[in-house]
Short mmCIF file of C-alpha atoms in Angstrom, two decimals:
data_model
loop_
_atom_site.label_atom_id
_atom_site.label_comp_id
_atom_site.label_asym_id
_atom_site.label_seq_id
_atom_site.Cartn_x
_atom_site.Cartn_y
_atom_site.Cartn_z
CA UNK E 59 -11.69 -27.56 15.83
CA UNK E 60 -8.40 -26.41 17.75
CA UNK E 61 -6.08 -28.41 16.28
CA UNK E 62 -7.12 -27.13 12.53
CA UNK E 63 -7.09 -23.72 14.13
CA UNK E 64 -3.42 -24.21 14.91
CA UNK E 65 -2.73 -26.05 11.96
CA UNK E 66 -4.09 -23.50 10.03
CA UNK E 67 -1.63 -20.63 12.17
CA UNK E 68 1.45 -22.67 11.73
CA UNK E 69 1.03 -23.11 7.88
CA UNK E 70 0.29 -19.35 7.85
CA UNK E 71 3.49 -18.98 10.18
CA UNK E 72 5.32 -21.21 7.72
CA UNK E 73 4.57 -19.33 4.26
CA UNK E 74 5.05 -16.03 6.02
CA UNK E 75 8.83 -17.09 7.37
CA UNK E 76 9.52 -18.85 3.68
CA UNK E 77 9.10 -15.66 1.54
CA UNK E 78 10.10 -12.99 4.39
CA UNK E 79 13.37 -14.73 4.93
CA UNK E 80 14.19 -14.12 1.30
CA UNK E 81 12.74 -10.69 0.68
CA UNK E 82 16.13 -8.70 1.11
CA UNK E 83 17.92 -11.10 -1.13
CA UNK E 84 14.66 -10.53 -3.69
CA UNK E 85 14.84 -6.75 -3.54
CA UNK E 86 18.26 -7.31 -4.07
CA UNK E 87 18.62 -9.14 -7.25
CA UNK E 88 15.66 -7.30 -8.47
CA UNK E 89 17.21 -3.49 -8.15
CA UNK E 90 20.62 -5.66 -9.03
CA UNK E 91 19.77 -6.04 -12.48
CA UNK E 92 19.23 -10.42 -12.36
CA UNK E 93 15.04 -10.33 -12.87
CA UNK E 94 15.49 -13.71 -13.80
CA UNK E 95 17.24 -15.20 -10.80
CA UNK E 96 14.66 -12.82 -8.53
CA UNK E 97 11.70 -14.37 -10.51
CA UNK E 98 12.91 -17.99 -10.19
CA UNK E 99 13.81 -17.35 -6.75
CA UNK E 100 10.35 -16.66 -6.01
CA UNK E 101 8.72 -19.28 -8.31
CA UNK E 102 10.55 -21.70 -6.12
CA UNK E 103 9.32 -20.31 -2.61
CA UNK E 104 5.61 -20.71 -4.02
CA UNK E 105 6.38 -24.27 -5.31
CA UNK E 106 8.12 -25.74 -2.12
CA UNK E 107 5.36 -23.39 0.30
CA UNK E 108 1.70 -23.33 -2.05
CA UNK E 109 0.31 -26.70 -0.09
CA UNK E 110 0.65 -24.76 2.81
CA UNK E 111 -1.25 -21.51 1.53
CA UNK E 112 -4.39 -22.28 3.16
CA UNK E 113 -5.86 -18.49 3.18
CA UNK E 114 -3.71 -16.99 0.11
CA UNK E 115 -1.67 -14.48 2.48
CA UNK E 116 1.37 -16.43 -0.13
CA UNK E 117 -0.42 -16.49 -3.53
CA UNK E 118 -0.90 -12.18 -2.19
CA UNK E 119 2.70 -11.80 -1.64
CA UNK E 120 4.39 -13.56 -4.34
CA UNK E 121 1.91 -11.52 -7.04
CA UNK E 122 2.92 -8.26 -5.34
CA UNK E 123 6.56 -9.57 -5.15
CA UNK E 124 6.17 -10.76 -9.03
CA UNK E 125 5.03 -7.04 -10.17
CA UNK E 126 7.91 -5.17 -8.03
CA UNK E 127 10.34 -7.63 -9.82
CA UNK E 128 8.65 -7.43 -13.47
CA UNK E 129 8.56 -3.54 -13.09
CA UNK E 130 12.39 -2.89 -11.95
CA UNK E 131 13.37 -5.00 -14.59
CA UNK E 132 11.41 -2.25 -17.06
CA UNK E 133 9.13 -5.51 -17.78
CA UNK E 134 6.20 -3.03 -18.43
CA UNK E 135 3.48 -5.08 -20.37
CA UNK E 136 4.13 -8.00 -18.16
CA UNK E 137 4.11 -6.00 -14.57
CA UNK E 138 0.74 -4.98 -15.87
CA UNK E 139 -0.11 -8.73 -15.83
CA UNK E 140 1.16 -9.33 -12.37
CA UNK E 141 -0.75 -6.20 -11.59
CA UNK E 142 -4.09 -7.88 -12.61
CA UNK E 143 -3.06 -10.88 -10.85
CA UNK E 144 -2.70 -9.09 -7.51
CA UNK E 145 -6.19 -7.70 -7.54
CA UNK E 146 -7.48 -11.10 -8.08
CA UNK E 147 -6.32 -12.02 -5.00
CA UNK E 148 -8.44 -9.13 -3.17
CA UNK E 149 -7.52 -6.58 -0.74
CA UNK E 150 -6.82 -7.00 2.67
CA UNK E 151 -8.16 -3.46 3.63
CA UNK E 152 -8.38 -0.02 1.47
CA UNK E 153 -4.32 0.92 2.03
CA UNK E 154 -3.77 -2.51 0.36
CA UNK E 155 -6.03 -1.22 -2.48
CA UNK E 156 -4.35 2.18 -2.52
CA UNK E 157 -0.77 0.97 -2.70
CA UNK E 158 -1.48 -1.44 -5.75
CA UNK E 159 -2.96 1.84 -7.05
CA UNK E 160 -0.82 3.25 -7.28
CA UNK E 161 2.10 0.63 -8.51
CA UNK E 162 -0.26 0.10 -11.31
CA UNK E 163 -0.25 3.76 -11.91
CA UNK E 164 3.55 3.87 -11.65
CA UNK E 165 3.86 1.04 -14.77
CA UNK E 166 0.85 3.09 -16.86
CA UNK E 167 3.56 5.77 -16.50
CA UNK E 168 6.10 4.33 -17.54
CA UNK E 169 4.19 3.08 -21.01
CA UNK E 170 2.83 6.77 -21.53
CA UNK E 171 -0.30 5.79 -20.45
CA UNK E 172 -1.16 9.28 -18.10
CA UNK E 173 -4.40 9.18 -17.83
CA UNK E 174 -5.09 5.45 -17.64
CA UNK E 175 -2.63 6.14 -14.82
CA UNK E 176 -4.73 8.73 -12.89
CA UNK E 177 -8.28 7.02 -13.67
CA UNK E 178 -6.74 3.39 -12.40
CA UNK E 179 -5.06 5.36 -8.61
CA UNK E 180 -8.27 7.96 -8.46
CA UNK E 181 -10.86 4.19 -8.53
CA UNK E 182 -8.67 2.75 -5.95
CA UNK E 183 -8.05 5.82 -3.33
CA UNK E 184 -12.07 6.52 -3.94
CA UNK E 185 -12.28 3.19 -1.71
CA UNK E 186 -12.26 5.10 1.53
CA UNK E 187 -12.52 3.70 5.18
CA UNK E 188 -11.81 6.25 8.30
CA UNK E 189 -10.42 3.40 10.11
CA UNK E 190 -7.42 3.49 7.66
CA UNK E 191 -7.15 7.80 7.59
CA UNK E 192 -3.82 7.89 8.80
CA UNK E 193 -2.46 6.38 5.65
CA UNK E 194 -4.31 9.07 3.27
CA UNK E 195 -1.48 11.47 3.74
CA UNK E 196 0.84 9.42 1.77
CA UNK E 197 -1.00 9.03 -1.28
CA UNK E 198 -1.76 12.91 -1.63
CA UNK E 199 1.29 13.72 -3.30
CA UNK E 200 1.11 11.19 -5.95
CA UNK E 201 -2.60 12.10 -6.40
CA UNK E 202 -0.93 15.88 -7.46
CA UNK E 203 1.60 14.14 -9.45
CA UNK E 204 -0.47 12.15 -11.56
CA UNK E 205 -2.37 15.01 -12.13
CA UNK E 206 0.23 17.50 -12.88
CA UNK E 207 1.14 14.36 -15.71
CA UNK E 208 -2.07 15.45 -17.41
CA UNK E 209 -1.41 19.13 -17.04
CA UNK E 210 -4.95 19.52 -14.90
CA UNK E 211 -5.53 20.23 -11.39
CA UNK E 212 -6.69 17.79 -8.57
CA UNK E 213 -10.28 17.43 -9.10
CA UNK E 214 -12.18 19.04 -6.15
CA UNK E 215 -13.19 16.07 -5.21
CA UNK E 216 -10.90 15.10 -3.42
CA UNK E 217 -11.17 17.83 -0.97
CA UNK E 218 -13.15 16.18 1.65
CA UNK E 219 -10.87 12.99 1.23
CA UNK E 220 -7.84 15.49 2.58
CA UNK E 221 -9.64 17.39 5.28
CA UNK E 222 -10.32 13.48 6.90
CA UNK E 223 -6.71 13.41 6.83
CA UNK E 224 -5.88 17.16 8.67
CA UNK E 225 -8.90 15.85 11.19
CA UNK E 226 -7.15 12.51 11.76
CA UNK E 227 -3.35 14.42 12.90
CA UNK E 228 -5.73 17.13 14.44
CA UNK E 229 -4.50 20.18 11.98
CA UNK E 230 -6.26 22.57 10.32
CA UNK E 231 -6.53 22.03 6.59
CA UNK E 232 -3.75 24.23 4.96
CA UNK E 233 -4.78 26.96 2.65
CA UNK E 234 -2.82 27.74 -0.30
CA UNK E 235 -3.26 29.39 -3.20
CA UNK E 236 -4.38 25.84 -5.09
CA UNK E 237 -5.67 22.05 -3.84
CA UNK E 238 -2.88 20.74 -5.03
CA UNK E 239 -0.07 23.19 -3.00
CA UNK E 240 -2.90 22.74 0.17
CA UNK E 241 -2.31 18.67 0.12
CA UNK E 242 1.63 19.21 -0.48
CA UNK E 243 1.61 20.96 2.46
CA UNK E 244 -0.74 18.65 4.66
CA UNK E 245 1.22 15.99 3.42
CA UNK E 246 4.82 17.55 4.79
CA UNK E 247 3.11 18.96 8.39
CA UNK E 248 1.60 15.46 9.42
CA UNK E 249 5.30 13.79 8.56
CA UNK E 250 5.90 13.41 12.21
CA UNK E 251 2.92 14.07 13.70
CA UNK E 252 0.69 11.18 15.55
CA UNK E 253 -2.47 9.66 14.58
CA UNK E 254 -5.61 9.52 16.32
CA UNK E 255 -4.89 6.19 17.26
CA UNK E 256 -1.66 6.88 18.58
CA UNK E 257 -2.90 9.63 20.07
CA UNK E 258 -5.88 7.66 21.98
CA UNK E 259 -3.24 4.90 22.48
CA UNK E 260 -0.48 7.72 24.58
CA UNK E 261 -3.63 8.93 26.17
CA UNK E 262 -4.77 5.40 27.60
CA UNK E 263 -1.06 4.42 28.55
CA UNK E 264 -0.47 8.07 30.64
CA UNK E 265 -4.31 6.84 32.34
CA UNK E 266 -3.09 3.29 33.39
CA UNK E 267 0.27 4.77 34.59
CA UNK E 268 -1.20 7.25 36.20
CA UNK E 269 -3.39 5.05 37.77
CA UNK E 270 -0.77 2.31 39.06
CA UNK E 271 1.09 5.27 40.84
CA UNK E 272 1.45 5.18 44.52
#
C-alpha cells in the first residue's frame, strides 16, 4: 500500500512540475496575442502528462488554463465551454468555486449577458465555508460590480456573508451610507490586515518562543 501511495505522490509531483514549468510562457503567449500556440502548448502537456493524472489535479488545471487562454483571446462562446468543463471537474474547496465564479461571470460580461453574469457569481459565492473567510473580502467588490452592471443594489443578503468577513480581520463592519459603499470599504481596510489564522498562527509562534527562552 506504500509504494502506490508514493507512486501515486510522484505522478501528482510529475503533472504538477509539467504544466507549472510552462505557466509563464502560457500566460505569455496568451496576453501575447498567439491563442493558438498557448492552446497547443497546453494540449501537448495533457497528452505527454494525462497517464499520469491519477486524481485529476491536471485535467483541473489545463480546463482552468484552457478558459484563461479562450477568454484573452476574446474566444467568448468557447471560454464558456471551457467554463463548463472546469466545473465538471469539481471544486477543490468554496474559493475554487468562487474564483470560477466569477471568470464565468467575467465572459457573460463580455457577451452582454449582465444578469446571467450576477445569477452564475451570486450561486457560486452562496457556497460558504468559515474555514475559507479570509478569501470573502476579495470577491466583495466584484459582487458590487456586477450589480452596479444591472443598475440594482447588492441584495441584502449578502450582509451576513460580509460581517463573517469584518469578524474574520477582527473589524467592525463599516457603515456607509449604502451595502455596497460598506463592502468597498471592508474590502480596502482588511488589504493588509491578518487573518484569524494568521493571527492564531503569530500568537502560537510568540508562545513557543516565549517558551524556549532562557
Amino acid at each position: 500500500m506504500d509504494e502506490i501511495l508514493c507512486a501515486n505522490c510522484l505522478d501528482r509531483m510529475a503533472v504538477q512540475d509539467a504544466i507549472e514549468d510552462k505557466t509563464i510562457y502560457l500566460y505569455e503567449l496568451a496576453t501575447g496575442g498567439q491563442s493558438d500556440e498557448a492552446l497547443a502548448c497546453l494540449d501537448a502537456i495533457w497528452e505527454a502528462n494525462r497517464h499520469r493524472d491519477r486524481d485529476g489535479w491536471l485535467a483541473r488545471s489545463v480546463a482552468w488554463t484552457r478558459e484563461f487562454i479562450l477568454y484573452q483571446a476574446g474566444r467568448y462562446t468557447e471560454a464558456l465551454q471551457a467554463s463548463d468543463a472546469v466545473a465538471q471537474h469539481g471544486f477543490e474547496n468554496v474559493t475554487y468555486r468562487w474564483s470560477h465564479g466569477s471568470a464565468k461571470a467575467h465572459t457573460l460580461q463580455a457577451l452582454g449577458r449582465h444578469r446571467e453574469a450576477l445569477e452564475v457569481f451570486e450561486e457560486a459565492f452562496s457556497h460558504q465555508d468559515p474555514t475559507y473567510a479570509s478569501g470573502i473580502r476579495y470577491y466583495l467588490p466584484r459582487l458590487v460590480e456586477l450589480s452596479k452592471n444591472l443598475g440594482q443594489p447588492v441584495d441584502e443578503k449578502w450582509r451576513r456573508v460580509a460581517e463573517a468577513a469584518a469578524e474574520e480581520y477582527a473589524v467592525d463592519m463599516p457603515v456607509r451610507d449604502s451595502l455596497e459603499e460598506s463592502m468597498l470599504a471592508l474590502a480596502e481596510m482588511t488589504r493588509e490586515l491578518p487573518s484569524k489564522r494568521e493571527r492564531e498562527w503569530r500568537r502560537k509562534q510568540g508562545g513557543e518562543a516565549g517558551r524556549d527562552a532562557p
